Coordinates of C-alpha atoms (C1' of nucleotides) in Angstrom, one line a residue:
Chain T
X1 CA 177.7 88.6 223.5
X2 CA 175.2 90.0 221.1
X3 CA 173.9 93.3 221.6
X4 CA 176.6 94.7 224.3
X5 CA 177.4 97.4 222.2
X6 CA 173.9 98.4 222.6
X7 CA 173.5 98.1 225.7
X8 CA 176.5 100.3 226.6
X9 CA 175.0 102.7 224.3
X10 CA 171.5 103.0 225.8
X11 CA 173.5 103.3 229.4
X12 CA 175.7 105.8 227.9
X13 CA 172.9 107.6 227.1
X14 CA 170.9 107.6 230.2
X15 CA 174.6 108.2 232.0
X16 CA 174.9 111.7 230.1
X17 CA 171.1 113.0 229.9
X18 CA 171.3 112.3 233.9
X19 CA 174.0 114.3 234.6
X20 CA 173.0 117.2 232.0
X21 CA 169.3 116.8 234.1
X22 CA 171.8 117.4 237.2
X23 CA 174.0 120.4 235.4
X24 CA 170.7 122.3 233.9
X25 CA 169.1 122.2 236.8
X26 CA 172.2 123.6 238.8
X27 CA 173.9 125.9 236.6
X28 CA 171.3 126.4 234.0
X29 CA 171.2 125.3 230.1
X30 CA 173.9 127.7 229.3
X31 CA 176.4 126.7 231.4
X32 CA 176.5 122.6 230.6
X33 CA 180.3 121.7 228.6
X34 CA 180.7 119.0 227.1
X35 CA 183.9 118.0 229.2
X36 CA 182.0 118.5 232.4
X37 CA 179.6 115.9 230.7
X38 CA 181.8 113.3 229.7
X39 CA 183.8 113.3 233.4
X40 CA 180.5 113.2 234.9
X41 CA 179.5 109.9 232.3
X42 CA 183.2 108.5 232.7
X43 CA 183.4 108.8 229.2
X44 CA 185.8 110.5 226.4
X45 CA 184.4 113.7 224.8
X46 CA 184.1 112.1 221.7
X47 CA 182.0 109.5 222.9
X48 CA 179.2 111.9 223.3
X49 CA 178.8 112.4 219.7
X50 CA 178.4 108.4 219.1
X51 CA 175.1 108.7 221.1
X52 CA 174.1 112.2 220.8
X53 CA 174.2 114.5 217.6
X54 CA 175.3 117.3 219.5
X55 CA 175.0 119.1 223.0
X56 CA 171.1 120.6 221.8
X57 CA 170.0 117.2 221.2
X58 CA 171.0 116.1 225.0
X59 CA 169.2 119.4 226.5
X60 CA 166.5 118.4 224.3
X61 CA 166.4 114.9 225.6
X62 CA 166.2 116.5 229.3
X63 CA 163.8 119.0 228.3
X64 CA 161.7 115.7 227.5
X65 CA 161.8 114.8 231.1
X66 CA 161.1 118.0 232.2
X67 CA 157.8 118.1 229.8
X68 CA 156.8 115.1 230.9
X69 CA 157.0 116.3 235.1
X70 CA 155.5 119.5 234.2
X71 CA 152.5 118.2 232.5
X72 CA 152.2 115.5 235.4
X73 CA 152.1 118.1 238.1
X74 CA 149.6 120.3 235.8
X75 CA 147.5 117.3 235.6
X76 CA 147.7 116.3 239.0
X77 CA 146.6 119.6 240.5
X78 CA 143.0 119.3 239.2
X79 CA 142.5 115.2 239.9
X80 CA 139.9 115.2 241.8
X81 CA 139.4 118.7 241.5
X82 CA 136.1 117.8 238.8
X83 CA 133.3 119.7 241.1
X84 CA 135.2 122.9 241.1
X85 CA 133.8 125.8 239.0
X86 CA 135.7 125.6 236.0
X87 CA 138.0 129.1 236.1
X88 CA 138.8 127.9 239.6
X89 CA 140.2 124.4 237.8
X90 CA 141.8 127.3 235.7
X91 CA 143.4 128.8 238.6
X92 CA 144.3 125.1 240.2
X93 CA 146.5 124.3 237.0
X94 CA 148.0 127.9 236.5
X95 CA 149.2 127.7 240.3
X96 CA 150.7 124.4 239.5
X97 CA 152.9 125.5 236.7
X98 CA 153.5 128.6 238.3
X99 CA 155.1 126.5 241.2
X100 CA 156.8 124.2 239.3
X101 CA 158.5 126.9 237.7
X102 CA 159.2 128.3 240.4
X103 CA 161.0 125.0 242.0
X104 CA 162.7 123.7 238.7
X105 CA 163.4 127.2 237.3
X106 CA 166.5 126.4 235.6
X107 CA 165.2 123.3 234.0
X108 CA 162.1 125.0 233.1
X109 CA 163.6 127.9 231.6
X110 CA 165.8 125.1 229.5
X111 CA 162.7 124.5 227.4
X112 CA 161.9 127.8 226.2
X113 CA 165.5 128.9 225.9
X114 CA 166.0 126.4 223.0
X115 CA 166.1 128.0 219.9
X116 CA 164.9 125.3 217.4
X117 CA 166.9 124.7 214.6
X118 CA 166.0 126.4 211.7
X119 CA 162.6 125.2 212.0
X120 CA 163.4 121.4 211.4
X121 CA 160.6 118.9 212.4
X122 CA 159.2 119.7 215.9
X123 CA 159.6 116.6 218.1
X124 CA 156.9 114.2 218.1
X125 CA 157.2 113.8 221.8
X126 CA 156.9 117.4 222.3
X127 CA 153.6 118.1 220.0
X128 CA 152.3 115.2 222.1
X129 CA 153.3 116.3 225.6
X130 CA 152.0 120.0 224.4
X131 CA 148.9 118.4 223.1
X132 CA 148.0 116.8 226.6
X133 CA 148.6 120.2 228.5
X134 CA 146.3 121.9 226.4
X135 CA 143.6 118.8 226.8
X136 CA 143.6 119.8 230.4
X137 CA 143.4 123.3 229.4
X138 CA 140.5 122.9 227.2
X139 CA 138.2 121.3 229.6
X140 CA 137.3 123.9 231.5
X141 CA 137.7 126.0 228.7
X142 CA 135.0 124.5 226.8
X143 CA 132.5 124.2 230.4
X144 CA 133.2 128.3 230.3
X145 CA 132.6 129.1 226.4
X146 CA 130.2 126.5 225.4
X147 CA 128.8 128.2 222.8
X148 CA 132.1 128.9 221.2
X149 CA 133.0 126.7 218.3
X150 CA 135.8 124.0 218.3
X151 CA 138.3 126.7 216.9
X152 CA 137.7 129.5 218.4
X153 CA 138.1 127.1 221.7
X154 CA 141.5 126.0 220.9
X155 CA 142.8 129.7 220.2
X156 CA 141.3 130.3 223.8
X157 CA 143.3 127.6 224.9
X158 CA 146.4 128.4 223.6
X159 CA 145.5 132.1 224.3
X160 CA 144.8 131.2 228.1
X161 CA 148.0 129.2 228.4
X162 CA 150.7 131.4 226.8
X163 CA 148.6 134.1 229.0
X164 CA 149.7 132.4 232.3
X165 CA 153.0 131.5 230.9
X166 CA 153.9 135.0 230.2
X167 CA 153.0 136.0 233.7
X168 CA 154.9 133.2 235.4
X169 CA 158.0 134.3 232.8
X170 CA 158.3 137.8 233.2
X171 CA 157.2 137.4 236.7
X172 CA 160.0 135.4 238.0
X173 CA 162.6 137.5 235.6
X174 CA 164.0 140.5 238.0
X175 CA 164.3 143.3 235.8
X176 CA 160.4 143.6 234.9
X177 CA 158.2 142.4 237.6
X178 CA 160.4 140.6 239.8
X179 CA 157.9 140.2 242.8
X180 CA 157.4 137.3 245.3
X181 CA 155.4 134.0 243.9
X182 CA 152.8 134.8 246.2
X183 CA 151.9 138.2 244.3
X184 CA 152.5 135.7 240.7
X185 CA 149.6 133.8 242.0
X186 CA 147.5 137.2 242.7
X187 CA 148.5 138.4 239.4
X188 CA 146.9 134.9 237.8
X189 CA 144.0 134.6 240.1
X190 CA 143.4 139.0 239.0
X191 CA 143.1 137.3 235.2
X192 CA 141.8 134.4 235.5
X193 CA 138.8 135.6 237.7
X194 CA 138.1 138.1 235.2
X195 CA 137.8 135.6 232.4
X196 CA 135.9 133.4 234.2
X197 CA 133.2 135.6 235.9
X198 CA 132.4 137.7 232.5
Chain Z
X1 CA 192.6 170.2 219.3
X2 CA 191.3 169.0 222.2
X3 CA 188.3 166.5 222.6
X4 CA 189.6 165.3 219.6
X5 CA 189.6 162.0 220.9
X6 CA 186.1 162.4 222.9
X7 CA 184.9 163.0 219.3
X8 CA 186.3 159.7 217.8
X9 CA 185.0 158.3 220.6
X10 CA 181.6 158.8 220.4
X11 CA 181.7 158.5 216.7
X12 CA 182.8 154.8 216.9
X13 CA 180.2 154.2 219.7
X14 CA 177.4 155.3 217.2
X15 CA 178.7 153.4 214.1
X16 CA 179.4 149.9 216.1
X17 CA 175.6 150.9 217.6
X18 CA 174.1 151.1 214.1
X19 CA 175.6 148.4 212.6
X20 CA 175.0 145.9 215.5
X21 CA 171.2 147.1 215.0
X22 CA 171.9 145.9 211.5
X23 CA 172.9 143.1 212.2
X24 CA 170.9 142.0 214.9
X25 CA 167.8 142.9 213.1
X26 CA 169.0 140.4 210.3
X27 CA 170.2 137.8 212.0
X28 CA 169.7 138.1 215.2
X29 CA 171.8 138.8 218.5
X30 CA 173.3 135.4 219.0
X31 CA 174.7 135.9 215.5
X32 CA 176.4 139.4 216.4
X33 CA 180.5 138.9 215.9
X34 CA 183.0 140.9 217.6
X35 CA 185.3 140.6 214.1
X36 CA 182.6 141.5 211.7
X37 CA 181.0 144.5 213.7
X38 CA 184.7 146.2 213.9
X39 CA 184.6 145.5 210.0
X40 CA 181.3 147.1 209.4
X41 CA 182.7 149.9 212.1
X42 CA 185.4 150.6 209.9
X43 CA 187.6 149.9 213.2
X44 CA 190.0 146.8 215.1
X45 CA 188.5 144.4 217.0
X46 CA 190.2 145.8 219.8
X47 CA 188.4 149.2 219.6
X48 CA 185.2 147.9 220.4
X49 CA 186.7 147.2 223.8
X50 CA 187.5 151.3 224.3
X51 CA 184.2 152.0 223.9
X52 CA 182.1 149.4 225.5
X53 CA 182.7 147.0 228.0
X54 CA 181.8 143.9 226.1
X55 CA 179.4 142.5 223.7
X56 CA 176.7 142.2 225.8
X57 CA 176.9 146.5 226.4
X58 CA 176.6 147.2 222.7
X59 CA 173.4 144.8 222.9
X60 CA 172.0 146.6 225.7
X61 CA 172.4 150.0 223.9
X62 CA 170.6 148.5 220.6
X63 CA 167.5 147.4 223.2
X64 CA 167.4 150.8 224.3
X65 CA 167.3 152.2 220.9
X66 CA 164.5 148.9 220.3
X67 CA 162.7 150.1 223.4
X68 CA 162.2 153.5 222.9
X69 CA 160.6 152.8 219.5
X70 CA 158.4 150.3 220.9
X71 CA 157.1 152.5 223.8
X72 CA 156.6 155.1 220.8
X73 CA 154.7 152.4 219.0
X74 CA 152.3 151.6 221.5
X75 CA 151.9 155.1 222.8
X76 CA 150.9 155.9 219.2
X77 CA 148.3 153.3 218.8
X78 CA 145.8 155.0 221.7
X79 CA 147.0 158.6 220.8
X80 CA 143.6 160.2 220.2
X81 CA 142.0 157.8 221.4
X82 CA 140.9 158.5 224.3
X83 CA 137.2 158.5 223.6
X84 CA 137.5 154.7 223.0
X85 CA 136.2 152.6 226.3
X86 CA 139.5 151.6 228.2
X87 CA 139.2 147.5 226.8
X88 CA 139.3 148.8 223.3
X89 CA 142.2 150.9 224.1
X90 CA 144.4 147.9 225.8
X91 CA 143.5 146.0 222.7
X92 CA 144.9 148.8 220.3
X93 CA 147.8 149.3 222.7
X94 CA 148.5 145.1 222.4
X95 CA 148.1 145.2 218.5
X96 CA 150.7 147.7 218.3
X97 CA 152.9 145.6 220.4
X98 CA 151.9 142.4 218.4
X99 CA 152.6 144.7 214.9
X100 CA 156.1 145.6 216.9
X101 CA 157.2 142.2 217.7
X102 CA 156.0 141.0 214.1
X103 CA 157.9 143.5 212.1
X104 CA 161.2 143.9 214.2
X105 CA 160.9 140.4 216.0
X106 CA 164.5 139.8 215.6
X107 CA 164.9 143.5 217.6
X108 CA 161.8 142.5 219.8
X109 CA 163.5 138.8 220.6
X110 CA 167.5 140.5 221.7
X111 CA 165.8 142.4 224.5
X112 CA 164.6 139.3 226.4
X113 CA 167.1 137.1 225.1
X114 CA 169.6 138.7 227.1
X115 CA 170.2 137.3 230.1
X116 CA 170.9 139.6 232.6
X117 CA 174.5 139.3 234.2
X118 CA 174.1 137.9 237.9
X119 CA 171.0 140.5 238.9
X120 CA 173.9 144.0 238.6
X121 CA 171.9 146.8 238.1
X122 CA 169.4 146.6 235.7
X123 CA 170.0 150.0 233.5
X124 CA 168.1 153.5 234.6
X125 CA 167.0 153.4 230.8
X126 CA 165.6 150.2 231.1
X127 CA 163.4 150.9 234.1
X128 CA 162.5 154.5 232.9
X129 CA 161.2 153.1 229.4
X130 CA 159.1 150.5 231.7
X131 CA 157.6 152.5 233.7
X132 CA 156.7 154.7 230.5
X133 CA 155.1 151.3 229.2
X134 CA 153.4 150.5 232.3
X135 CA 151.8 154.2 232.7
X136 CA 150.2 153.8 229.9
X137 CA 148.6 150.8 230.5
X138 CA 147.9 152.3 233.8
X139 CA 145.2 154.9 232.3
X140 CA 142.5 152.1 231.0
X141 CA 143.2 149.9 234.0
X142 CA 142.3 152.3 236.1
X143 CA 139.2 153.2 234.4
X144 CA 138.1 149.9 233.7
X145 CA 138.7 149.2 238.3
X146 CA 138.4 152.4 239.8
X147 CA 137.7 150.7 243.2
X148 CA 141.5 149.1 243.0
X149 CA 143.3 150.3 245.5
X150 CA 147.1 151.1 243.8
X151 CA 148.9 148.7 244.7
X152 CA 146.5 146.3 243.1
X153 CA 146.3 148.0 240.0
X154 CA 149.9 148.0 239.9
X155 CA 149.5 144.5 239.8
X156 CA 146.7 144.0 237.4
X157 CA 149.0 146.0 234.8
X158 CA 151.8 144.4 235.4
X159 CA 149.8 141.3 234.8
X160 CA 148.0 142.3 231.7
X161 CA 151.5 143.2 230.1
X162 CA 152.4 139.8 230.9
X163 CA 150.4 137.8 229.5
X164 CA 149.5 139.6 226.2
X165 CA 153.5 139.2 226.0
X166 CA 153.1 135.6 226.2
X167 CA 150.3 135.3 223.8
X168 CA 153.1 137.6 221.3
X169 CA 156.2 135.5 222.4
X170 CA 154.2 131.7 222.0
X171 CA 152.5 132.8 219.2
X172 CA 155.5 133.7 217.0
X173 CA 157.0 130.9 218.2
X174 CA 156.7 128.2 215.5
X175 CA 156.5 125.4 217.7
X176 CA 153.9 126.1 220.2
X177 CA 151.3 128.1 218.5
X178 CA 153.1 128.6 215.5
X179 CA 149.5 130.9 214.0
X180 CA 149.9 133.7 211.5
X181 CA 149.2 137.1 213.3
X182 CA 145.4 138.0 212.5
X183 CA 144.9 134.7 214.8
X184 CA 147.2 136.3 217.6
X185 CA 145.0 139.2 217.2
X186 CA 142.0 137.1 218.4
X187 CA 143.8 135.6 221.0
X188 CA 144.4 139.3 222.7
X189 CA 141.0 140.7 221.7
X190 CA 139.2 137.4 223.2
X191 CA 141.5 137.6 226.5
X192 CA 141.1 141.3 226.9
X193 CA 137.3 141.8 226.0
X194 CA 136.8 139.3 229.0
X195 CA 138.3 141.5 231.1
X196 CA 136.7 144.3 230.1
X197 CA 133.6 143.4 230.3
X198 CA 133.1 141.8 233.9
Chain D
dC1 C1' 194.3 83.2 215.9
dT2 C1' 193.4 86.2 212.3
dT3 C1' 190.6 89.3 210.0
dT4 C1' 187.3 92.8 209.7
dG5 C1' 184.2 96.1 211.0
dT6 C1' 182.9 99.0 214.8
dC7 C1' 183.5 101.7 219.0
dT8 C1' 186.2 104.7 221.8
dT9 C1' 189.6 107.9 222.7
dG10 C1' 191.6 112.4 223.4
dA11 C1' 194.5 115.4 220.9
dA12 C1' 193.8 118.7 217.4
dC13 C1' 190.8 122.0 214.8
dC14 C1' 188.2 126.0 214.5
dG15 C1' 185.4 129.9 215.8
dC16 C1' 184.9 133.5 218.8
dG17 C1' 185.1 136.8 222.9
dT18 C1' 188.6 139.2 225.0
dT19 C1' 193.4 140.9 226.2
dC20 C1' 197.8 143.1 225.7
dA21 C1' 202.3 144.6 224.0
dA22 C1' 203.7 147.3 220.4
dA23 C1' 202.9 151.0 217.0
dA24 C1' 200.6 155.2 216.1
dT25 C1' 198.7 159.3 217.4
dA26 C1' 197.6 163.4 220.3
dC27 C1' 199.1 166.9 223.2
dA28 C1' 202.1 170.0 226.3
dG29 C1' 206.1 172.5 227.0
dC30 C1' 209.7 174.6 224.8
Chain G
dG1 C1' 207.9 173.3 214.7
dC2 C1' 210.2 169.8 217.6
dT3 C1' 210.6 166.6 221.2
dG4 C1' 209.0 163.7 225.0
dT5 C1' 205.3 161.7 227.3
dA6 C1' 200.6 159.9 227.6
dT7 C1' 196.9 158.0 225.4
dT8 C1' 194.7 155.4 221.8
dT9 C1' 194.5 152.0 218.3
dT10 C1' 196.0 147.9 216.5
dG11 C1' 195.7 143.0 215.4
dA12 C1' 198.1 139.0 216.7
dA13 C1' 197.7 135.9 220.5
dC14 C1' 195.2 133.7 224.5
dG15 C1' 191.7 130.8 226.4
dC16 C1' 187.6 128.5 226.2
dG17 C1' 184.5 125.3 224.3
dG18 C1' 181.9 122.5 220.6
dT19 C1' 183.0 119.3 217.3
dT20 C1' 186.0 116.1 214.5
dC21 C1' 189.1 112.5 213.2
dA22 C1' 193.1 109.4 212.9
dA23 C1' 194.8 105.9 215.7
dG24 C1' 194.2 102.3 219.0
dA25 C1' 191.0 99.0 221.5
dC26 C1' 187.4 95.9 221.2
dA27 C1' 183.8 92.6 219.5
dA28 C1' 182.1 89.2 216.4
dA29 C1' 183.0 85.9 212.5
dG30 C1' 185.8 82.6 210.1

DNA sequence: CTTTGTCTTGAACCGCGTTCAAAATACAGC
DNA sequence: GCTGTATTTTGAACGCGGTTCAAGACAAAG
């Protein structure tokens, strides 16, 4: 039987990122032990480290799958959405990732809490996933600015999406806002129209 | 001699604050040790424990310090200023910030790193030096919508705080925006000049 | 069936926040 | 001063948690 100890590795995997996806989303990144995760993958401890450099590597593996739901419910909240003015398609998305946020906080927050490793190689999947988000972005970006060169557009992107994210962030965190999703979306809707109507 | 002991007391508190600032601003606040801040102290490890309730305490007191300097900061960027049209004067206000989080980012990164212990009582300080912040953002906001009623513009600055925070946190983050400063600088003048000039 | 290389196991290692019993120190009454 | 009591300071020890590693289990080849 060629390959079995393959196979048990790839299900090994899929076992522990599963349950981690389970943990996070319960208990938050900070709170997933590697015991937990090996009783919850009816594994030993050690086994973990056969399939999985260390615990970052398995947050980073469900911070994939997080990436990828996020950018599909950013994406989705504008299909079909093509006639709308172009800061309203602005609005469309931000609500979107405002929402999910709001329903997958813990997983969400997973991604940014992450300190990267001493600045080691990016992820490809990431740059890729990050790369689609702002494709969406840029759209009606470039419909709003279409005078503005190539450049100048992406920093608007990038400026327009780390914009929203800051709101949602600080907006869902208690101590500084700590208001009700509902004003989150005014507080979006109060920038966004601005940009859009100048 | 009595308050002897008051004296030591405080004494200790103010050392272990300084060099945790150290510390922190070198290597950050995840990095902070119990062992080596009661060597720098000059003090058992046990001592810290006297005089603050954990960790976590002698972090909060180092954001307060952080805090205070970086409301000083950005109230010094629009002092005598106030011939400047309100957009120009958010913008100085959110280079000052950007200038903050660039030169003390370590300093700028432990205050919203720390997670706040199960929602109990966010500190007086720490509301006090926000509402410091937020008033003078309040003064060009209002200028700049005069017909808002206030709970509205308490929302628009709340919001405008926000997001130029996000466009500082991604943008020093290497792995979304990873841009050297001048570029961040764009990305708040293009943002706010929108808004400014509806 | 034996050999050899790999996988798996969980006890042990180590770093670190926090505690606590013992030693040191401060203070009050004489 | 001196002695007894209370408080503070000490640092070794506790507990937790990520990671390692020597030993046993298992798979593939001869």
């Amino acid at each position: 039987m060629a390959g079995k100890v393959e196979a048990r590795k790839a299900a090994l995997r899929q076992k522990l990122v599963e349950a981690a996806e389970i943990r996070i989303a319960r208990d938050g990144a900070g709170a997933l032990r590697a015991r937990d995760l090996a009783q919850d993958a009816g594994c030993a401890v050690g086994a973990i480290y056969n399939v999985f450099d260390d615990l970052t590597a398995i947050i980073m593996a469900v911070n994939g799958r997080t990436f990828q739901k996020l950018g599909a419910a950013v994406e989705a909240s504008v299909a079909g959405a093509e006639a709308e003015p172009p800061s309203r398609r602005l609005i469309l998305m931000s609500n979107a990732y405002l929402h999910f946020a709001v329903e997958n906080t813990k997983l969400w927050r997973a991604m940014f809490d992450l300190r990267m490793a001493a600045g080691d190689a990016v992820p490809e999947w990431y740059m890729t996933a990050l790369d689609d988000l702002f494709a969406n972005i840029a759209r009606p970006v470039g419909e709003l600015f279409p005078d503005k060169d190539p450049g100048e557009a992406a920093l608007m992107v990038r400026a327009l999406f780390s914009a929203v994210h800051g709101i949602v962030l600080l907006g869902l965190e208690q101590r500084i806002s700590g208001v009700p999703p509902e004003r989150i979306e005014q507080m979006i809707a109060q920038v966004l129209e601005q940009i859009g109507s100048r």
